[in-house]
């Protein structure tokens, strides 16, 4: 149990690894399970004004003495119910919110005349902004400064629909606030940044889970390839394009994709989220390939070699996982190859992509590989009618049996007939 002043106690439960076996962001994130006990600081009239925020709990944080609010359920954060529009009800809601967040004494009267019947009041340590549709919400500090840049209630974010709150997840020091048009987060030293649209929807889908990206590191980046956009968060990045939607990219896979040129790389935008592969791997699909990560290697699979790999069984094939970061190019006649745990795939424009493995591969390599008399493989391995394992090459064949081992049979280019 962890207790703050006023004896507000939280019980922590550590999450289990997800399908990838990784704890996102390098930290094990724990969640507050039990609700904070009733504060006993505010009267029943306040609780009646904002019943939709029953999941939100405020405490006086030590040593600063500032009021901090917590909500461990993002789905309830923006649940303020429409309110009566009488001046008395409005003013009572504004005053109650100011007390809840410890804003101090008012510096002037309630100001009306805002969009859609809205109003605000300034206090010593911030503002309270009100509309009949969203209730009375705190507006202060760096988050308010970011809100101002968006045009306050007249801008695309409209009115705030939640107060400022923290998630109650261990190691997450982010402050969140939801608006009609999105979210604004603040964390030191990242500052305050707006999150909205399809990227905001994907970000929101991860909240309340240990894989949530939490604070935004940047504003949304627009003007990317094919009309795309992206935004960096403290645990990864979310990229969006009209053709692919919004997908999260993080961890070792993100590092390789960013190094390769991100949206302008040959891989293009992500088209899947990260997913588990057999034997403890993690992969993510992109428009033109896949990045796969294990505790032994990280690799890009793309083009004809990538297609061949998945056509013969991929991760569960006899080749195992890829060993090289990417395919080796610049071979004879413009060929390429990529090594795997139990062999390779070799490609040329004349012969296509073929699997190369085992004793036949060893014999081929010893003969000079594609630079030798055999040239590139023209077939995968196949079994002949008399039980031999054989593979065709531009300059002949290699035959293998348990009794004879691998034998090179030079001659006419061979197919698996």
One Martini backbone bead per residue (centre of mass of N, CA, C, O) as a GRO file, in nm:
protein
  417
    1UNK     BB    1   0.098   0.035   0.021
    2UNK     BB    2   0.016   0.377  -0.069
    3UNK     BB    3   0.059   0.691   0.112
    4UNK     BB    4  -0.081   0.993   0.170
    5UNK     BB    5  -0.194   1.251   0.266
    6UNK     BB    6  -0.485   1.192   0.448
    7UNK     BB    7  -0.474   0.881   0.402
    8UNK     BB    8  -0.423   0.809   0.096
    9UNK     BB    9  -0.477   0.492  -0.053
   10UNK     BB   10  -0.288   0.259  -0.259
   11UNK     BB   11  -0.311  -0.015  -0.477
   12UNK     BB   12  -0.076  -0.237  -0.625
   13UNK     BB   13  -0.044  -0.370  -0.970
   14UNK     BB   14   0.135  -0.577  -1.167
   15UNK     BB   15   0.185  -0.634  -1.482
   16UNK     BB   16   0.180  -0.836  -1.753
   17UNK     BB   17   0.296  -0.950  -2.017
   18UNK     BB   18   0.249  -0.941  -2.332
   19UNK     BB   19   0.273  -1.092  -2.637
   20UNK     BB   20   0.581  -0.978  -2.658
   21UNK     BB   21   0.716  -0.969  -2.357
   22UNK     BB   22   0.694  -0.653  -2.316
   23UNK     BB   23   0.772  -0.357  -2.147
   24UNK     BB   24   0.678  -0.063  -2.215
   25UNK     BB   25   0.940   0.178  -2.205
   26UNK     BB   26   1.115   0.009  -1.970
   27UNK     BB   27   0.863  -0.011  -1.776
   28UNK     BB   28   0.690  -0.106  -1.497
   29UNK     BB   29   0.342  -0.071  -1.485
   30UNK     BB   30   0.131   0.046  -1.238
   31UNK     BB   31  -0.194   0.021  -1.077
   32UNK     BB   32  -0.466   0.167  -0.953
   33UNK     BB   33  -0.733   0.000  -0.786
   34UNK     BB   34  -0.810   0.169  -0.556
   35UNK     BB   35  -0.995   0.395  -0.431
   36UNK     BB   36  -1.016   0.686  -0.299
   37UNK     BB   37  -1.097   0.813  -0.025
   38UNK     BB   38  -1.290   1.022   0.107
   39UNK     BB   39  -1.215   1.349   0.184
   40UNK     BB   40  -1.399   1.550   0.365
   41UNK     BB   41  -1.381   1.867   0.235
   42UNK     BB   42  -1.659   1.856   0.084
   43UNK     BB   43  -1.963   1.913   0.012
   44UNK     BB   44  -2.257   1.784  -0.120
   45UNK     BB   45  -2.299   2.011  -0.330
   46UNK     BB   46  -2.052   1.941  -0.504
   47UNK     BB   47  -2.116   1.645  -0.571
   48UNK     BB   48  -2.381   1.726  -0.725
   49UNK     BB   49  -2.254   1.894  -0.961
   50UNK     BB   50  -2.020   1.640  -1.030
   51UNK     BB   51  -2.103   1.320  -1.077
   52UNK     BB   52  -1.910   1.225  -1.326
   53UNK     BB   53  -1.642   1.242  -1.107
   54UNK     BB   54  -1.619   0.982  -0.915
   55UNK     BB   55  -1.322   0.877  -1.029
   56UNK     BB   56  -1.216   1.142  -0.903
   57UNK     BB   57  -0.914   1.235  -0.710
   58UNK     BB   58  -0.807   1.456  -0.449
   59UNK     BB   59  -0.490   1.597  -0.341
   60UNK     BB   60  -0.243   1.706  -0.122
   61UNK     BB   61   0.066   1.765  -0.219
   62UNK     BB   62   0.378   1.663  -0.145
   63UNK     BB   63   0.534   1.966  -0.055
   64UNK     BB   64   0.359   2.194  -0.213
   65UNK     BB   65   0.022   2.178  -0.170
   66UNK     BB   66  -0.100   2.092  -0.419
   67UNK     BB   67  -0.358   2.005  -0.617
   68UNK     BB   68  -0.429   1.660  -0.701
   69UNK     BB   69  -0.557   1.459  -0.965
   70UNK     BB   70  -0.724   1.134  -1.006
   71UNK     BB   71  -0.758   0.889  -1.291
   72UNK     BB   72  -0.793   0.532  -1.371
   73UNK     BB   73  -1.024   0.624  -1.601
   74UNK     BB   74  -1.045   0.748  -1.913
   75UNK     BB   75  -1.353   0.698  -1.984
   76UNK     BB   76  -1.438   0.910  -1.732
   77UNK     BB   77  -1.305   1.194  -1.781
   78UNK     BB   78  -1.542   1.308  -2.006
   79UNK     BB   79  -1.837   1.294  -1.812
   80UNK     BB   80  -1.981   1.554  -1.820
   81UNK     BB   81  -2.277   1.684  -1.749
   82UNK     BB   82  -2.525   1.853  -1.826
   83UNK     BB   83  -2.637   2.180  -1.733
   84UNK     BB   84  -2.774   2.413  -1.585
   85UNK     BB   85  -2.824   2.771  -1.685
   86UNK     BB   86  -2.822   2.899  -1.429
   87UNK     BB   87  -2.643   3.122  -1.258
   88UNK     BB   88  -2.628   2.968  -0.989
   89UNK     BB   89  -2.528   2.693  -1.097
   90UNK     BB   90  -2.282   2.800  -1.240
   91UNK     BB   91  -2.139   2.939  -0.998
   92UNK     BB   92  -2.123   2.685  -0.821
   93UNK     BB   93  -1.945   2.518  -1.013
   94UNK     BB   94  -1.706   2.711  -1.029
   95UNK     BB   95  -1.641   2.722  -0.724
   96UNK     BB   96  -1.599   2.416  -0.679
   97UNK     BB   97  -1.358   2.387  -0.874
   98UNK     BB   98  -1.170   2.586  -0.732
   99UNK     BB   99  -1.156   2.424  -0.469
  100UNK     BB  100  -1.062   2.149  -0.576
  101UNK     BB  101  -0.782   2.302  -0.710
  102UNK     BB  102  -0.673   2.544  -0.541
  103UNK     BB  103  -0.708   2.862  -0.672
  104UNK     BB  104  -0.835   3.049  -0.478
  105UNK     BB  105  -0.907   3.363  -0.525
  106UNK     BB  106  -1.089   3.579  -0.679
  107UNK     BB  107  -1.031   3.841  -0.953
  108UNK     BB  108  -1.338   3.824  -1.036
  109UNK     BB  109  -1.597   3.786  -1.211
  110UNK     BB  110  -1.818   3.639  -1.396
  111UNK     BB  111  -1.773   3.561  -1.738
  112UNK     BB  112  -1.956   3.618  -2.021
  113UNK     BB  113  -2.023   3.540  -2.375
  114UNK     BB  114  -1.957   3.277  -2.474
  115UNK     BB  115  -1.970   3.013  -2.637
  116UNK     BB  116  -2.257   2.846  -2.583
  117UNK     BB  117  -2.292   2.986  -2.289
  118UNK     BB  118  -2.031   3.070  -2.172
  119UNK     BB  119  -1.774   3.079  -1.901
  120UNK     BB  120  -1.562   3.266  -1.661
  121UNK     BB  121  -1.296   3.247  -1.398
  122UNK     BB  122  -1.063   3.417  -1.209
  123UNK     BB  123  -0.774   3.319  -1.029
  124UNK     BB  124  -0.480   3.299  -0.868
  125UNK     BB  125  -0.435   2.978  -1.006
  126UNK     BB  126  -0.656   3.039  -1.234
  127UNK     BB  127  -0.920   2.882  -1.416
  128UNK     BB  128  -1.273   2.870  -1.498
  129UNK     BB  129  -1.456   2.674  -1.734
  130UNK     BB  130  -1.781   2.717  -1.896
  131UNK     BB  131  -2.053   2.493  -1.999
  132UNK     BB  132  -2.347   2.333  -2.038
  133UNK     BB  133  -2.208   2.071  -2.181
  134UNK     BB  134  -1.924   2.057  -1.972
  135UNK     BB  135  -1.903   2.241  -1.749
  136UNK     BB  136  -1.671   2.284  -1.487
  137UNK     BB  137  -1.326   2.375  -1.564
  138UNK     BB  138  -1.011   2.368  -1.545
  139UNK     BB  139  -0.757   2.644  -1.621
  140UNK     BB  140  -0.400   2.599  -1.645
  141UNK     BB  141  -0.101   2.679  -1.722
  142UNK     BB  142   0.043   2.505  -1.976
  143UNK     BB  143  -0.226   2.401  -2.083
  144UNK     BB  144  -0.353   2.678  -2.128
  145UNK     BB  145  -0.142   2.782  -2.326
  146UNK     BB  146  -0.206   2.568  -2.542
  147UNK     BB  147  -0.507   2.643  -2.564
  148UNK     BB  148  -0.461   2.932  -2.666
  149UNK     BB  149  -0.325   2.846  -2.941
  150UNK     BB  150  -0.617   2.708  -3.024
  151UNK     BB  151  -0.851   2.934  -2.932
  152UNK     BB  152  -0.996   2.809  -2.734
  153UNK     BB  153  -1.338   2.770  -2.770
  154UNK     BB  154  -1.310   2.865  -3.085
  155UNK     BB  155  -1.161   2.628  -3.145
  156UNK     BB  156  -1.110   2.286  -3.217
  157UNK     BB  157  -1.130   2.212  -2.893
  158UNK     BB  158  -1.296   2.388  -2.730
  159UNK     BB  159  -1.401   2.255  -2.447
  160UNK     BB  160  -1.355   2.137  -2.152
  161UNK     BB  161  -1.438   1.790  -2.011
  162UNK     BB  162  -1.204   1.807  -1.800
  163UNK     BB  163  -0.985   1.785  -1.580
  164UNK     BB  164  -0.705   1.771  -1.421
  165UNK     BB  165  -0.496   1.465  -1.446
  166UNK     BB  166  -0.388   1.162  -1.320
  167UNK     BB  167  -0.358   0.811  -1.373
  168UNK     BB  168  -0.217   0.618  -1.143
  169UNK     BB  169   0.055   0.540  -1.278
  170UNK     BB  170   0.341   0.425  -1.249
  171UNK     BB  171   0.579   0.659  -1.381
  172UNK     BB  172   0.337   0.868  -1.432
  173UNK     BB  173   0.369   1.238  -1.468
  174UNK     BB  174   0.120   1.305  -1.617
  175UNK     BB  175  -0.089   1.559  -1.745
  176UNK     BB  176  -0.444   1.569  -1.804
  177UNK     BB  177  -0.671   1.692  -2.075
  178UNK     BB  178  -1.000   1.719  -2.189
  179UNK     BB  179  -1.165   1.781  -2.499
  180UNK     BB  180  -1.377   1.808  -2.755
  181UNK     BB  181  -1.101   1.785  -2.967
  182UNK     BB  182  -0.920   1.650  -2.724
  183UNK     BB  183  -0.582   1.667  -2.599
  184UNK     BB  184  -0.375   1.761  -2.312
  185UNK     BB  185  -0.031   1.739  -2.228
  186UNK     BB  186   0.191   1.717  -1.933
  187UNK     BB  187   0.557   1.721  -1.900
  188UNK     BB  188   0.861   1.683  -1.754
  189UNK     BB  189   1.030   1.848  -2.022
  190UNK     BB  190   0.802   1.849  -2.263
  191UNK     BB  191   0.540   1.975  -2.207
  192UNK     BB  192   0.272   2.102  -2.399
  193UNK     BB  193   0.034   1.891  -2.592
  194UNK     BB  194  -0.158   1.816  -2.860
  195UNK     BB  195  -0.434   1.572  -2.914
  196UNK     BB  196  -0.571   1.431  -3.223
  197UNK     BB  197  -0.769   1.249  -3.396
  198UNK     BB  198  -0.643   0.958  -3.505
  199UNK     BB  199  -0.406   0.973  -3.313
  200UNK     BB  200  -0.577   1.019  -3.059
  201UNK     BB  201  -0.737   0.753  -3.075
  202UNK     BB  202  -0.490   0.566  -3.048
  203UNK     BB  203  -0.385   0.679  -2.786
  204UNK     BB  204  -0.643   0.627  -2.618
  205UNK     BB  205  -0.646   0.310  -2.655
  206UNK     BB  206  -0.377   0.292  -2.450
  207UNK     BB  207  -0.514   0.378  -2.210
  208UNK     BB  208  -0.496   0.214  -1.901
  209UNK     BB  209  -0.223   0.093  -1.997
  210UNK     BB  210   0.111  -0.009  -1.998
  211UNK     BB  211   0.127   0.093  -2.320
  212UNK     BB  212   0.102   0.371  -2.285
  213UNK     BB  213   0.233   0.689  -2.402
  214UNK     BB  214   0.124   0.939  -2.281
  215UNK     BB  215   0.320   1.183  -2.332
  216UNK     BB  216   0.380   1.435  -2.535
  217UNK     BB  217   0.666   1.556  -2.720
  218UNK     BB  218   0.486   1.664  -2.957
  219UNK     BB  219   0.349   1.780  -3.203
  220UNK     BB  220   0.197   1.745  -3.482
  221UNK     BB  221   0.307   1.597  -3.782
  222UNK     BB  222   0.296   1.736  -4.097
  223UNK     BB  223   0.351   1.663  -4.438
  224UNK     BB  224   0.380   1.386  -4.510
  225UNK     BB  225   0.372   1.127  -4.678
  226UNK     BB  226   0.074   1.107  -4.836
  227UNK     BB  227  -0.058   1.295  -4.605
  228UNK     BB  228   0.073   1.252  -4.341
  229UNK     BB  229   0.124   1.170  -3.983
  230UNK     BB  230   0.280   1.259  -3.658
  231UNK     BB  231   0.367   1.144  -3.309
  232UNK     BB  232   0.545   1.197  -3.017
  233UNK     BB  233   0.617   0.991  -2.740
  234UNK     BB  234   0.747   0.854  -2.447
  235UNK     BB  235   0.706   0.539  -2.599
  236UNK     BB  236   0.658   0.665  -2.897
  237UNK     BB  237   0.484   0.636  -3.217
  238UNK     BB  238   0.235   0.794  -3.429
  239UNK     BB  239   0.109   0.692  -3.745
  240UNK     BB  240  -0.048   0.851  -4.040
  241UNK     BB  241  -0.266   0.753  -4.314
  242UNK     BB  242  -0.513   0.721  -4.543
  243UNK     BB  243  -0.435   0.406  -4.606
  244UNK     BB  244  -0.348   0.302  -4.284
  245UNK     BB  245  -0.373   0.474  -4.056
  246UNK     BB  246  -0.326   0.432  -3.708
  247UNK     BB  247   0.008   0.360  -3.575
  248UNK     BB  248   0.223   0.201  -3.361
  249UNK     BB  249   0.572   0.285  -3.276
  250UNK     BB  250   0.821   0.079  -3.103
  251UNK     BB  251   1.118   0.029  -3.007
  252UNK     BB  252   1.327  -0.151  -3.204
  253UNK     BB  253   1.147  -0.117  -3.454
  254UNK     BB  254   1.147   0.192  -3.456
  255UNK     BB  255   1.449   0.237  -3.485
  256UNK     BB  256   1.477   0.108  -3.767
  257UNK     BB  257   1.261   0.272  -3.919
  258UNK     BB  258   1.385   0.551  -3.868
  259UNK     BB  259   1.664   0.489  -3.997
  260UNK     BB  260   1.522   0.411  -4.285
  261UNK     BB  261   1.291   0.673  -4.310
  262UNK     BB  262   1.021   0.592  -4.242
  263UNK     BB  263   0.780   0.707  -4.452
  264UNK     BB  264   1.040   0.721  -4.676
  265UNK     BB  265   1.074   0.444  -4.690
  266UNK     BB  266   1.040   0.137  -4.840
  267UNK     BB  267   0.819   0.042  -4.629
  268UNK     BB  268   0.664   0.264  -4.508
  269UNK     BB  269   0.385   0.232  -4.349
  270UNK     BB  270   0.212   0.113  -4.107
  271UNK     BB  271  -0.043  -0.175  -4.097
  272UNK     BB  272   0.033  -0.267  -3.807
  273UNK     BB  273   0.070  -0.390  -3.522
  274UNK     BB  274   0.224  -0.537  -3.290
  275UNK     BB  275   0.333  -0.887  -3.292
  276UNK     BB  276   0.342  -1.212  -3.227
  277UNK     BB  277   0.578  -1.470  -3.261
  278UNK     BB  278   0.728  -1.742  -3.277
  279UNK     BB  279   0.952  -1.791  -3.026
  280UNK     BB  280   0.951  -1.474  -2.913
  281UNK     BB  281   0.858  -1.276  -3.120
  282UNK     BB  282   0.846  -0.955  -3.306
  283UNK     BB  283   0.612  -0.777  -3.522
  284UNK     BB  284   0.576  -0.555  -3.822
  285UNK     BB  285   0.371  -0.412  -4.057
  286UNK     BB  286   0.415  -0.286  -4.385
  287UNK     BB  287   0.364  -0.189  -4.699
  288UNK     BB  288   0.679  -0.330  -4.781
  289UNK     BB  289   0.687  -0.507  -4.505
  290UNK     BB  290   0.899  -0.640  -4.234
  291UNK     BB  291   0.960  -0.630  -3.882
  292UNK     BB  292   1.184  -0.838  -3.688
  293UNK     BB  293   1.206  -0.946  -3.336
  294UNK     BB  294   1.469  -1.064  -3.127
  295UNK     BB  295   1.716  -1.166  -2.897
  296UNK     BB  296   1.913  -1.203  -3.173
  297UNK     BB  297   1.742  -1.010  -3.376
  298UNK     BB  298   1.702  -0.764  -3.649
  299UNK     BB  299   1.466  -0.736  -3.932
  300UNK     BB  300   1.423  -0.692  -4.282
  301UNK     BB  301   1.133  -0.776  -4.482
  302UNK     BB  302   1.149  -0.774  -4.843
  303UNK     BB  303   1.035  -0.829  -5.126
  304UNK     BB  304   1.117  -1.122  -5.275
  305UNK     BB  305   1.241  -1.243  -5.018
  306UNK     BB  306   1.004  -1.197  -4.827
  307UNK     BB  307   0.793  -1.354  -4.992
  308UNK     BB  308   0.939  -1.624  -4.986
  309UNK     BB  309   0.952  -1.670  -4.685
  310UNK     BB  310   0.637  -1.676  -4.641
  311UNK     BB  311   0.575  -1.903  -4.857
  312UNK     BB  312   0.757  -2.127  -4.670
  313UNK     BB  313   0.660  -2.026  -4.346
  314UNK     BB  314   0.860  -1.852  -4.215
  315UNK     BB  315   0.907  -1.885  -3.880
  316UNK     BB  316   0.821  -2.211  -3.934
  317UNK     BB  317   1.042  -2.273  -4.099
  318UNK     BB  318   1.358  -2.409  -4.181
  319UNK     BB  319   1.504  -2.116  -4.150
  320UNK     BB  320   1.389  -1.929  -3.957
  321UNK     BB  321   1.535  -1.654  -3.859
  322UNK     BB  322   1.670  -1.374  -3.929
  323UNK     BB  323   2.008  -1.224  -3.928
  324UNK     BB  324   1.984  -0.990  -4.101
  325UNK     BB  325   1.883  -0.674  -4.131
  326UNK     BB  326   1.939  -0.704  -4.442
  327UNK     BB  327   1.986  -0.736  -4.751
  328UNK     BB  328   2.222  -0.835  -4.987
  329UNK     BB  329   2.373  -0.646  -5.226
  330UNK     BB  330   2.563  -0.650  -5.530
  331UNK     BB  331   2.561  -0.889  -5.684
  332UNK     BB  332   2.568  -1.067  -5.936
  333UNK     BB  333   2.362  -0.925  -6.159
  334UNK     BB  334   2.196  -0.783  -5.914
  335UNK     BB  335   2.188  -0.945  -5.668
  336UNK     BB  336   2.053  -1.125  -5.370
  337UNK     BB  337   2.065  -1.172  -5.002
  338UNK     BB  338   1.953  -1.373  -4.707
  339UNK     BB  339   2.004  -1.455  -4.382
  340UNK     BB  340   1.952  -1.743  -4.177
  341UNK     BB  341   1.963  -1.974  -3.931
  342UNK     BB  342   1.908  -2.214  -4.187
  343UNK     BB  343   2.009  -2.008  -4.420
  344UNK     BB  344   1.884  -1.888  -4.745
  345UNK     BB  345   1.807  -1.620  -4.978
  346UNK     BB  346   1.816  -1.612  -5.338
  347UNK     BB  347   1.854  -1.343  -5.587
  348UNK     BB  348   1.744  -1.288  -5.930
  349UNK     BB  349   1.615  -1.175  -6.225
  350UNK     BB  350   1.651  -1.470  -6.365
  351UNK     BB  351   1.558  -1.672  -6.095
  352UNK     BB  352   1.479  -1.556  -5.845
  353UNK     BB  353   1.364  -1.685  -5.542
  354UNK     BB  354   1.577  -1.900  -5.335
  355UNK     BB  355   1.645  -2.166  -5.145
  356UNK     BB  356   1.933  -2.204  -4.912
  357UNK     BB  357   2.054  -2.524  -4.779
  358UNK     BB  358   2.262  -2.709  -4.627
  359UNK     BB  359   2.460  -2.919  -4.807
  360UNK     BB  360   2.403  -2.775  -5.073
  361UNK     BB  361   2.499  -2.498  -4.987
  362UNK     BB  362   2.786  -2.572  -4.914
  363UNK     BB  363   2.866  -2.664  -5.199
  364UNK     BB  364   2.802  -2.397  -5.340
  365UNK     BB  365   2.997  -2.217  -5.179
  366UNK     BB  366   3.256  -2.389  -5.251
  367UNK     BB  367   3.208  -2.317  -5.575
  368UNK     BB  368   3.131  -1.980  -5.552
  369UNK     BB  369   2.854  -1.957  -5.594
  370UNK     BB  370   2.740  -1.714  -5.808
  371UNK     BB  371   3.055  -1.697  -5.918
  372UNK     BB  372   3.041  -1.965  -6.021
  373UNK     BB  373   2.950  -2.223  -6.239
  374UNK     BB  374   2.647  -2.240  -6.123
  375UNK     BB  375   2.540  -1.997  -5.996
  376UNK     BB  376   2.221  -1.963  -5.962
  377UNK     BB  377   1.943  -2.061  -5.833
  378UNK     BB  378   1.635  -2.215  -5.989
  379UNK     BB  379   1.562  -2.379  -5.727
  380UNK     BB  380   1.451  -2.559  -5.504
  381UNK     BB  381   1.428  -2.817  -5.330
  382UNK     BB  382   1.404  -3.164  -5.443
  383UNK     BB  383   1.251  -3.478  -5.517
  384UNK     BB  384   1.323  -3.759  -5.660
  385UNK     BB  385   1.228  -4.072  -5.772
  386UNK     BB  386   1.508  -4.196  -5.622
  387UNK     BB  387   1.545  -4.001  -5.341
  388UNK     BB  388   1.673  -3.742  -5.411
  389UNK     BB  389   1.829  -3.442  -5.337
  390UNK     BB  390   1.762  -3.138  -5.527
  391UNK     BB  391   1.930  -2.863  -5.715
  392UNK     BB  392   1.901  -2.596  -5.925
  393UNK     BB  393   2.111  -2.436  -6.174
  394UNK     BB  394   2.251  -2.259  -6.422
  395UNK     BB  395   2.513  -2.491  -6.425
  396UNK     BB  396   2.319  -2.713  -6.277
  397UNK     BB  397   2.366  -2.954  -6.007
  398UNK     BB  398   2.264  -3.075  -5.678
  399UNK     BB  399   2.326  -3.378  -5.504
  400UNK     BB  400   2.157  -3.574  -5.234
  401UNK     BB  401   2.274  -3.820  -4.996
  402UNK     BB  402   2.356  -4.003  -4.727
  403UNK     BB  403   2.578  -4.173  -4.880
  404UNK     BB  404   2.716  -3.924  -5.073
  405UNK     BB  405   2.612  -3.659  -5.047
  406UNK     BB  406   2.731  -3.386  -5.212
  407UNK     BB  407   2.681  -3.334  -5.570
  408UNK     BB  408   2.819  -3.210  -5.858
  409UNK     BB  409   2.621  -3.140  -6.169
  410UNK     BB  410   2.716  -3.044  -6.444
  411UNK     BB  411   2.538  -2.830  -6.687
  412UNK     BB  412   2.232  -2.798  -6.751
  413UNK     BB  413   1.990  -2.622  -6.670
  414UNK     BB  414   1.766  -2.678  -6.391
  415UNK     BB  415   1.469  -2.840  -6.302
  416UNK     BB  416   1.184  -2.973  -6.113
  417UNK     BB  417   1.160  -3.270  -6.321
   0.00000   0.00000   0.00000
